[in-house]
PDB file of C-alpha atoms in Angstrom:
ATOM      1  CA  UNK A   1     -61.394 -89.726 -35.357  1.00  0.00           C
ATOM      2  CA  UNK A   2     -59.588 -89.288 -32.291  1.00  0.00           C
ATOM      3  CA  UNK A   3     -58.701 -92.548 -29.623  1.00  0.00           C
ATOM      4  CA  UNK A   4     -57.265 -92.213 -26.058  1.00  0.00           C
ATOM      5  CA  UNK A   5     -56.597 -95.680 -24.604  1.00  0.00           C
ATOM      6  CA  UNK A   6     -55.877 -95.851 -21.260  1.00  0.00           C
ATOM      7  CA  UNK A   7     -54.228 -92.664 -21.183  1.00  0.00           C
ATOM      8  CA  UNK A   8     -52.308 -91.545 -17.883  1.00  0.00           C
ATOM      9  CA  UNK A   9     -50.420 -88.384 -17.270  1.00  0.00           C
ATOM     10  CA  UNK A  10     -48.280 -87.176 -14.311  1.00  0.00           C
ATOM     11  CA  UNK A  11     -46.881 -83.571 -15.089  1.00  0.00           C
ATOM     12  CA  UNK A  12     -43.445 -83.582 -14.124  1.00  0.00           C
ATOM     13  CA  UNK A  13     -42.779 -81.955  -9.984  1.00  0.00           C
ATOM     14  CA  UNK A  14     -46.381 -83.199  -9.562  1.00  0.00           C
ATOM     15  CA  UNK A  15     -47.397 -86.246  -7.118  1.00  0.00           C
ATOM     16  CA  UNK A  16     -50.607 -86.846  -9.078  1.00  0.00           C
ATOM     17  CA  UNK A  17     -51.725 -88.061 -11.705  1.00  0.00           C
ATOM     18  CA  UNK A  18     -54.066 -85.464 -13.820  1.00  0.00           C
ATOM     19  CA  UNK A  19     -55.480 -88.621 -15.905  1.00  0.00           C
ATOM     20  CA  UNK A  20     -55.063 -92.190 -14.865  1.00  0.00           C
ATOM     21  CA  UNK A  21     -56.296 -95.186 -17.723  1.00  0.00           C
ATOM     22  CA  UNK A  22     -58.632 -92.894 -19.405  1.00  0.00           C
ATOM     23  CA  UNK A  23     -59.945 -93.907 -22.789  1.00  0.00           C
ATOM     24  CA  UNK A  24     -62.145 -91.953 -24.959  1.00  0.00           C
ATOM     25  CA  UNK A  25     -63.251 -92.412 -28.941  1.00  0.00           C
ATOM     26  CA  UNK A  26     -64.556 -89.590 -30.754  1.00  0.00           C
ATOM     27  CA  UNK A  27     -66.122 -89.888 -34.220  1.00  0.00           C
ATOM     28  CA  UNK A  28     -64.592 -88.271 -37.063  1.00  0.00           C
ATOM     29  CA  UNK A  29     -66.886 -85.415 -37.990  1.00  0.00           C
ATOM     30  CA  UNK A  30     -68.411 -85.064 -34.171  1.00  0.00           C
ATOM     31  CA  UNK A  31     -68.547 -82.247 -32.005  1.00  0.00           C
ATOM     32  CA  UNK A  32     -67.806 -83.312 -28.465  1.00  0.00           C
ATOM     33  CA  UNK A  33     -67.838 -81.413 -25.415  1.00  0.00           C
ATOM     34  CA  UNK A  34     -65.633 -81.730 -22.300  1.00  0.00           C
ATOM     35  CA  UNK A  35     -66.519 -80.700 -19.196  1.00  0.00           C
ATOM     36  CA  UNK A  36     -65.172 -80.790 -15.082  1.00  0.00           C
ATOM     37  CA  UNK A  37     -64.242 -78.876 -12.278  1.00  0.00           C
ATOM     38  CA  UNK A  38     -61.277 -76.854 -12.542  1.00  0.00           C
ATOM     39  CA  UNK A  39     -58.010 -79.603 -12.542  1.00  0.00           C
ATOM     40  CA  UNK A  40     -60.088 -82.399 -13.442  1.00  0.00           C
ATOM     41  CA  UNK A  41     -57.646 -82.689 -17.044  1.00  0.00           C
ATOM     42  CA  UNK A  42     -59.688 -81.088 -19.632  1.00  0.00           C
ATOM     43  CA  UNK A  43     -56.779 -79.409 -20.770  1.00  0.00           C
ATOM     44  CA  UNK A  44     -54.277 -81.842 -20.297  1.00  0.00           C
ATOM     45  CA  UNK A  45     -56.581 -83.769 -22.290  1.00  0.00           C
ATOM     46  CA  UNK A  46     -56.595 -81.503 -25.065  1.00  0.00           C
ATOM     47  CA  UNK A  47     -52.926 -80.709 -25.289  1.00  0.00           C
ATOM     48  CA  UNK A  48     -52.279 -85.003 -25.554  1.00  0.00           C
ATOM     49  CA  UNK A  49     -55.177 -84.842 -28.448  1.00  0.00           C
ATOM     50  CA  UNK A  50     -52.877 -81.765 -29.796  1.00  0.00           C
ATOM     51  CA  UNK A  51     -49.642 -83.859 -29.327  1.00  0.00           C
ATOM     52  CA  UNK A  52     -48.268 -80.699 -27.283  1.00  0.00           C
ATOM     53  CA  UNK A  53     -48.094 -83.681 -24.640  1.00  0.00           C
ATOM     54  CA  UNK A  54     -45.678 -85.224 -23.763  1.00  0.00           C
ATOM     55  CA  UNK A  55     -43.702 -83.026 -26.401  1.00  0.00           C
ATOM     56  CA  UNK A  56     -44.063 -79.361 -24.807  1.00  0.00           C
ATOM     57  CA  UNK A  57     -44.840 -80.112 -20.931  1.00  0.00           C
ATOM     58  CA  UNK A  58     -42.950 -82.946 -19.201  1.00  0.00           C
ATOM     59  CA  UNK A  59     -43.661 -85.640 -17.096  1.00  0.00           C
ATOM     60  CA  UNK A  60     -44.621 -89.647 -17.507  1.00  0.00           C
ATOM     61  CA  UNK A  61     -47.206 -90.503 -19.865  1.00  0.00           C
ATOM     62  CA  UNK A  62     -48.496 -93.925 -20.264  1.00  0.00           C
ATOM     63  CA  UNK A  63     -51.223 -95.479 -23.066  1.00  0.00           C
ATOM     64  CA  UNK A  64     -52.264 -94.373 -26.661  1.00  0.00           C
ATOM     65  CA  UNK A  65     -53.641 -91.519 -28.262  1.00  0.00           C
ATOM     66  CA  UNK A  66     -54.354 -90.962 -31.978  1.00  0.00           C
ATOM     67  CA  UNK A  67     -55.774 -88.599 -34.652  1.00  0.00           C
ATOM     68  CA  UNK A  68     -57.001 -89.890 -38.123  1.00  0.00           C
ATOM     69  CA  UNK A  69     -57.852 -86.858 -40.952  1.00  0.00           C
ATOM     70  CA  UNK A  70     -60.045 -86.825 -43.765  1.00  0.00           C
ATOM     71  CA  UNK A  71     -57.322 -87.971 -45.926  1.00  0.00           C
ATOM     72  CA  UNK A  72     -57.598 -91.421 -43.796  1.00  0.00           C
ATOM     73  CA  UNK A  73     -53.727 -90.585 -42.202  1.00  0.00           C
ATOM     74  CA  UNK A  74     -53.582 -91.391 -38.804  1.00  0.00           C
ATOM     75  CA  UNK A  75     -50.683 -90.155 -36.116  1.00  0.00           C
ATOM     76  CA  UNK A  76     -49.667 -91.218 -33.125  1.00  0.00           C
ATOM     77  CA  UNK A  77     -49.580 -88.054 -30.937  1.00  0.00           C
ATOM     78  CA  UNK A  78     -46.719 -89.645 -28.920  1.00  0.00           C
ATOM     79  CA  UNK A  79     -44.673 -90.278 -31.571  1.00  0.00           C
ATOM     80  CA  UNK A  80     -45.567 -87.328 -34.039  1.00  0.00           C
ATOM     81  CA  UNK A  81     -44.203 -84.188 -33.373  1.00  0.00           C
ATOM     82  CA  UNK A  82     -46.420 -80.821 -32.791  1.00  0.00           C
ATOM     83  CA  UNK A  83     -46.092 -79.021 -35.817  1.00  0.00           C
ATOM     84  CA  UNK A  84     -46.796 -82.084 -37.969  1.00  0.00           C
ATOM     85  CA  UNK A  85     -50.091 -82.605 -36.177  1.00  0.00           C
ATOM     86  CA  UNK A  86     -50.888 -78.616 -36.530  1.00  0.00           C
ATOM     87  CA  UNK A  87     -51.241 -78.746 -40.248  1.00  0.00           C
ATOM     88  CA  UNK A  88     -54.574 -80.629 -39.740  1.00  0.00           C
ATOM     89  CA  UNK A  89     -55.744 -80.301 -36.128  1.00  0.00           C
ATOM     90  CA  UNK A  90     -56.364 -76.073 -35.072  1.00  0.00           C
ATOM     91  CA  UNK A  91     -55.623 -75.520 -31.297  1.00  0.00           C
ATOM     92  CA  UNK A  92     -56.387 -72.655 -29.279  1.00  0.00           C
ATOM     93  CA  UNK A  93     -55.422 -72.282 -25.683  1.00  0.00           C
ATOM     94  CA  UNK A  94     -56.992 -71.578 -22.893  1.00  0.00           C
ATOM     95  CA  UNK A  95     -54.289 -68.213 -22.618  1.00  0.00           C
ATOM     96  CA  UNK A  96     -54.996 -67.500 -26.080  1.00  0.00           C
ATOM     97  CA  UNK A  97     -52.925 -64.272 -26.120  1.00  0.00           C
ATOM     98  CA  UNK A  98     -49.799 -66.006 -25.693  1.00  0.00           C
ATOM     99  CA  UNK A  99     -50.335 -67.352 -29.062  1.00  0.00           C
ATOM    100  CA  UNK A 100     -50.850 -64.172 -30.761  1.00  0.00           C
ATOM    101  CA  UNK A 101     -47.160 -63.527 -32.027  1.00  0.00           C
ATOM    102  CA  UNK A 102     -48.029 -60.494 -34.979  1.00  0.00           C
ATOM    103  CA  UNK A 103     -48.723 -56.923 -34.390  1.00  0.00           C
ATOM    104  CA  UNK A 104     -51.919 -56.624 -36.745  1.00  0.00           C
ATOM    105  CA  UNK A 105     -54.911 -58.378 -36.992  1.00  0.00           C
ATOM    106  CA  UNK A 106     -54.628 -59.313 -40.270  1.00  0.00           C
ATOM    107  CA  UNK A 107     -51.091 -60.327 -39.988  1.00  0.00           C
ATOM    108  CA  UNK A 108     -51.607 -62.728 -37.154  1.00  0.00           C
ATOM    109  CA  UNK A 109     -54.403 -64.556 -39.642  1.00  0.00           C
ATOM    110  CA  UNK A 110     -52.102 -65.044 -41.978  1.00  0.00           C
ATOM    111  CA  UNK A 111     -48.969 -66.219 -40.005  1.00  0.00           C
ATOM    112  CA  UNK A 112     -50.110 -69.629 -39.947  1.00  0.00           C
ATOM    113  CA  UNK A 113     -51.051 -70.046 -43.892  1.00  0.00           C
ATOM    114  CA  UNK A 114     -47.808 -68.282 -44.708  1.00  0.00           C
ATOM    115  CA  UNK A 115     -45.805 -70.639 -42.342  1.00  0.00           C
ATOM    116  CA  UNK A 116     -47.861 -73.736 -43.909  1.00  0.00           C
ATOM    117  CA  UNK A 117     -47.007 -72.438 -47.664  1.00  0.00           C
ATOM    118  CA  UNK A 118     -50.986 -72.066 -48.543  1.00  0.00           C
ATOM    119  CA  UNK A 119     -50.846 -70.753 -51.743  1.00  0.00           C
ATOM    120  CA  UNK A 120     -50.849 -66.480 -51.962  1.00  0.00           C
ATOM    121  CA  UNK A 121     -53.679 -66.421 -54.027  1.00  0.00           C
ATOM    122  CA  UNK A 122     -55.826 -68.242 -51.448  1.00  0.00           C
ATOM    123  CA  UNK A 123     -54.450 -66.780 -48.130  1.00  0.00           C
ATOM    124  CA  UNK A 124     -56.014 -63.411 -49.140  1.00  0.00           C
ATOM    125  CA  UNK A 125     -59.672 -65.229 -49.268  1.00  0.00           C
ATOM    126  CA  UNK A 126     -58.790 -67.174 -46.086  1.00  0.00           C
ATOM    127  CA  UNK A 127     -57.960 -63.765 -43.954  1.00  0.00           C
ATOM    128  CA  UNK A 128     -61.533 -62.587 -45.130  1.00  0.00           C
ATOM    129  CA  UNK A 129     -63.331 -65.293 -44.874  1.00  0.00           C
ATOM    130  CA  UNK A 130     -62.395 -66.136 -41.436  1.00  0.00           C
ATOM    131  CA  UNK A 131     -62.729 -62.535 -40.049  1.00  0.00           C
ATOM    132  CA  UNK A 132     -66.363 -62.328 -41.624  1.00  0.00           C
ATOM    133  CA  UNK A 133     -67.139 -65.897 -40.285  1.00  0.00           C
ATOM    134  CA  UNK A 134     -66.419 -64.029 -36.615  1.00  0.00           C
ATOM    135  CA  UNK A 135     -67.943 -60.700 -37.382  1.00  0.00           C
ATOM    136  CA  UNK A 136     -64.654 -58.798 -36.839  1.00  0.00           C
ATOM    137  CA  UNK A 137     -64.282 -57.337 -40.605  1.00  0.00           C
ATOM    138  CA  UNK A 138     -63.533 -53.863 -38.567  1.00  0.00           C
ATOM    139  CA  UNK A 139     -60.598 -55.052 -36.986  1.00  0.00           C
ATOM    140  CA  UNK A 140     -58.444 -55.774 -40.173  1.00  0.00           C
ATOM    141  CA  UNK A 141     -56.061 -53.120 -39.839  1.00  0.00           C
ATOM    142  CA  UNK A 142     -56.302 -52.730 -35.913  1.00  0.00           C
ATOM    143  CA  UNK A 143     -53.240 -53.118 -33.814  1.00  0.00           C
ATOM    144  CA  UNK A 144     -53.753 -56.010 -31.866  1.00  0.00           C
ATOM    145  CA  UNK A 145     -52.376 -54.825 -28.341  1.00  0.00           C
ATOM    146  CA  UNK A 146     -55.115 -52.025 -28.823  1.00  0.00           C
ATOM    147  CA  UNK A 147     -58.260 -54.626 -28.682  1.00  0.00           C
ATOM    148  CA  UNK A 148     -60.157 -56.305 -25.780  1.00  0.00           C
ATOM    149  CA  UNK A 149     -60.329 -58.884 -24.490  1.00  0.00           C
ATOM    150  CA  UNK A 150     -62.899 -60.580 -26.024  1.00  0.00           C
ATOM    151  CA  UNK A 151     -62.035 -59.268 -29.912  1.00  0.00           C
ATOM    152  CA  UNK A 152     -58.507 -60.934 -29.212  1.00  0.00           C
ATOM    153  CA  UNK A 153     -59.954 -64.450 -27.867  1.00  0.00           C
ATOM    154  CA  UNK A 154     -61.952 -63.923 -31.417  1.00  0.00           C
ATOM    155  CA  UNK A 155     -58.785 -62.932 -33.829  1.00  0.00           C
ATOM    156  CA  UNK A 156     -57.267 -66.349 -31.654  1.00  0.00           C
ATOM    157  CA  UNK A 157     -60.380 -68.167 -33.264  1.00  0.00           C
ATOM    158  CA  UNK A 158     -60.133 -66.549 -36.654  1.00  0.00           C
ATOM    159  CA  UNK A 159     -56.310 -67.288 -37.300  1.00  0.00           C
ATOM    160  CA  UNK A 160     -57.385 -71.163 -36.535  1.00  0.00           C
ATOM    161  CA  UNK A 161     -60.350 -71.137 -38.691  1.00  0.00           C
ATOM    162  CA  UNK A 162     -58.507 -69.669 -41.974  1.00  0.00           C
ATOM    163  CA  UNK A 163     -56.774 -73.397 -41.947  1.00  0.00           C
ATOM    164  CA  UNK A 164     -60.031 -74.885 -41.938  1.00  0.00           C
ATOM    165  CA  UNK A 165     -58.436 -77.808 -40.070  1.00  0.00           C
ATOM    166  CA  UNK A 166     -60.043 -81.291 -40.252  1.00  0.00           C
ATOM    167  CA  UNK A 167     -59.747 -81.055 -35.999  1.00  0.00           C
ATOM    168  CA  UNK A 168     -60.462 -78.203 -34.102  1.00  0.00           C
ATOM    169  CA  UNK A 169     -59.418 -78.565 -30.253  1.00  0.00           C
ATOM    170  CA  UNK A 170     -60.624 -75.288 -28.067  1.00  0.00           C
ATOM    171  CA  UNK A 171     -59.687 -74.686 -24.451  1.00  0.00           C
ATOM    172  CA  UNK A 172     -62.986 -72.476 -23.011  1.00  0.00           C
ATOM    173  CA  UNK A 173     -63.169 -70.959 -26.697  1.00  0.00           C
ATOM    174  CA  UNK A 174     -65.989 -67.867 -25.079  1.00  0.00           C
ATOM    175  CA  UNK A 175     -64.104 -67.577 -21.937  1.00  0.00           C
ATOM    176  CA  UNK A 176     -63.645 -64.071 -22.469  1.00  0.00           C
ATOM    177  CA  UNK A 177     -66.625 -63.397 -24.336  1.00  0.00           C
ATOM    178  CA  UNK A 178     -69.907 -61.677 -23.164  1.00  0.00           C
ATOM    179  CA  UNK A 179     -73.188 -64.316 -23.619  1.00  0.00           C
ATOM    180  CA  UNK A 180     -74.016 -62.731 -27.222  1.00  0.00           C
ATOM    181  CA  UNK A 181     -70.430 -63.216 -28.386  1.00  0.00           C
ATOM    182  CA  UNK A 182     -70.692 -66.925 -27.072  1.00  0.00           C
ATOM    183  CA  UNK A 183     -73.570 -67.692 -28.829  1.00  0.00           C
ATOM    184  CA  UNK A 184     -72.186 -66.789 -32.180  1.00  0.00           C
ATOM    185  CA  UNK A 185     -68.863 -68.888 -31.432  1.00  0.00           C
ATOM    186  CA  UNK A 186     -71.061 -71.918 -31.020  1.00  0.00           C
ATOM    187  CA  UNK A 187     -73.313 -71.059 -34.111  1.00  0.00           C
ATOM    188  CA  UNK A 188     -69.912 -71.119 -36.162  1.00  0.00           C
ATOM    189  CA  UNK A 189     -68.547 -73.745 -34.648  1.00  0.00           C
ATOM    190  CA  UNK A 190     -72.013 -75.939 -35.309  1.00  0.00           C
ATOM    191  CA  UNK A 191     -72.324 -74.552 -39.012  1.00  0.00           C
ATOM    192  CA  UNK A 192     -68.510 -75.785 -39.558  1.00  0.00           C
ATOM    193  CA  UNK A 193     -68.969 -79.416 -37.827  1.00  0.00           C
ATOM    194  CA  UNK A 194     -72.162 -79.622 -40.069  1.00  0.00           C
ATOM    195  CA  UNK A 195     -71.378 -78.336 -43.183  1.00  0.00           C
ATOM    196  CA  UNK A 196     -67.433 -79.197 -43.628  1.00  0.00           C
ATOM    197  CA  UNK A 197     -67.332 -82.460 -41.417  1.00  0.00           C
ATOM    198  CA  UNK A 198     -65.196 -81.151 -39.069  1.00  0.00           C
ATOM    199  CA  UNK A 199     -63.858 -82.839 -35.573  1.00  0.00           C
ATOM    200  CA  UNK A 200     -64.340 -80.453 -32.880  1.00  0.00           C
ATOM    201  CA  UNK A 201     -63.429 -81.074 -29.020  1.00  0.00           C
ATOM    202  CA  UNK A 202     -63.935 -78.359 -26.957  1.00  0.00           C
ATOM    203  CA  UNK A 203     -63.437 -77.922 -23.480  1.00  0.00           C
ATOM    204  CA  UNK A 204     -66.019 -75.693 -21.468  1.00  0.00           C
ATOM    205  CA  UNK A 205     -67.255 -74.319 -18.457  1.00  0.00           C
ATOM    206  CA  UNK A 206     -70.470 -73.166 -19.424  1.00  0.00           C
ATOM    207  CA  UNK A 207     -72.630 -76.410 -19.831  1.00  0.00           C
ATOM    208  CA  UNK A 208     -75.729 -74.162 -20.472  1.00  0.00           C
ATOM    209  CA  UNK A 209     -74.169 -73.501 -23.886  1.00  0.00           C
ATOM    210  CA  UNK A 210     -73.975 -77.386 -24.656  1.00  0.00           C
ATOM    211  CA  UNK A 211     -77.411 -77.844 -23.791  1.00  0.00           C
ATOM    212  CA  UNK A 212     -78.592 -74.969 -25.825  1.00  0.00           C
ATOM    213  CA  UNK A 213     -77.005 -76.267 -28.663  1.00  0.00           C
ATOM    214  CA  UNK A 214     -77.187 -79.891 -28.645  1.00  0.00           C
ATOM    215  CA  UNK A 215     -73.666 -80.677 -27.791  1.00  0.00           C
ATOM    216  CA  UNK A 216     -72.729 -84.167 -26.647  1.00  0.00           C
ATOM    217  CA  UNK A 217     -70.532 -83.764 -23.066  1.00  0.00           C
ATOM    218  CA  UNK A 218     -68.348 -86.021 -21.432  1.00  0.00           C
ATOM    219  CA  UNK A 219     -67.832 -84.904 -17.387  1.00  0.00           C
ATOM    220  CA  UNK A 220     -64.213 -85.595 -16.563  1.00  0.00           C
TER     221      UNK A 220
END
């Protein structure tokens, strides 16, 4: 489960605030869309679920905001620093290929077990299971600053999904994706929520995809 309350957020050099005494509960296990026009705070809300505010980006922050996991452990984003809330709750930005750091495909997959000490013997299972799961078993070996667009937005989406995290929180996850591609990213994404319980939150512009798959939408 994930609870704002009353959450307000002024980034700093700004005069406004991006949210002011917004509160929102989602279920653990639910898949919950967020929607709005561009600068309404559907990233801003993201990054405060993520705990990369008020840690990463500065400014004044009022109200609550915490995660529970499967393991019933609950943070306070606030309080709880970044990398402790990454073990359990996947985030991909909206600029996804800043947060490619590795050379090969493979190799960027694996960063994040490796820096989480999953075991060896399991990361190997994880890389391949999570590049099937996107249909990108051909780009293994591929240098990643030879790929498009779209195959890096789904390598971004594959390195997340070998944690299997009990969150996943995705900033306009098909932005760069052609409608085919989309449609796939939501069939995984559904599959996952159903069959492994887990959170999602995922911000979108394309409401047409929500509606085609039965995703619940808030409009901020």
């Amino acid at each position: 489960m994930i609870k704002l309350d009353k959450v307000s957020f002024l980034y700093e050099g700004s005069s406004k605030k991006v949210l002011s005494d917004y509160s929102l509960t989602v279920p653990g296990s639910s898949f919950l869309g967020i929607t709005g026009r561009s600068g309404a705070g559907k990233t801003t809300l993201l990054r405060i679920m993520a705990g990369l505010i008020p840690h990463h980006y500065p400014g004044r922050m009022s109200g609550s905001c915490t995660v529970h996991t499967k393991q019933d452990l609950c943070y306070n984003t606030i309080t709880t620093q970044p990398e402790e809330i990454a073990r359990f709750a996947g985030f991909l930005f909206q600029d996804f290929e800043n947060q490619l750091v590795m050379s090969i495909v493979e190799d960027e997959i694996a960063f994040a077990l490796e820096n989480f000490a999953h075991p060896k013997d399991k990361i190997e299972g994880a890389i391949s299971r999570a590049l099937e799961q996107l249909g990108i078993g051909d780009l293994r070996k591929r240098m990643i600053s030879s790929l498009s667009g779209g195959q890096k937005q789904k390598v971004a989406i594959a390195s997340i999904l070998a944690m299997q995290p009990d969150i996943l929180l995705l900033d306009e996850p098909t932005s760069e994706l052609d409608p085919e591609a989309s449609i796939l990213v939501y069939e995984l994404l559904k599959k996952i929520n159903a069959e492994l319980g887990t959170t999602i939150v995922l911000a979108e512009q394309k409401i047409k995809l929500f509606e085609q798959f039965g995703v619940e939408y808030v409009t901020l």
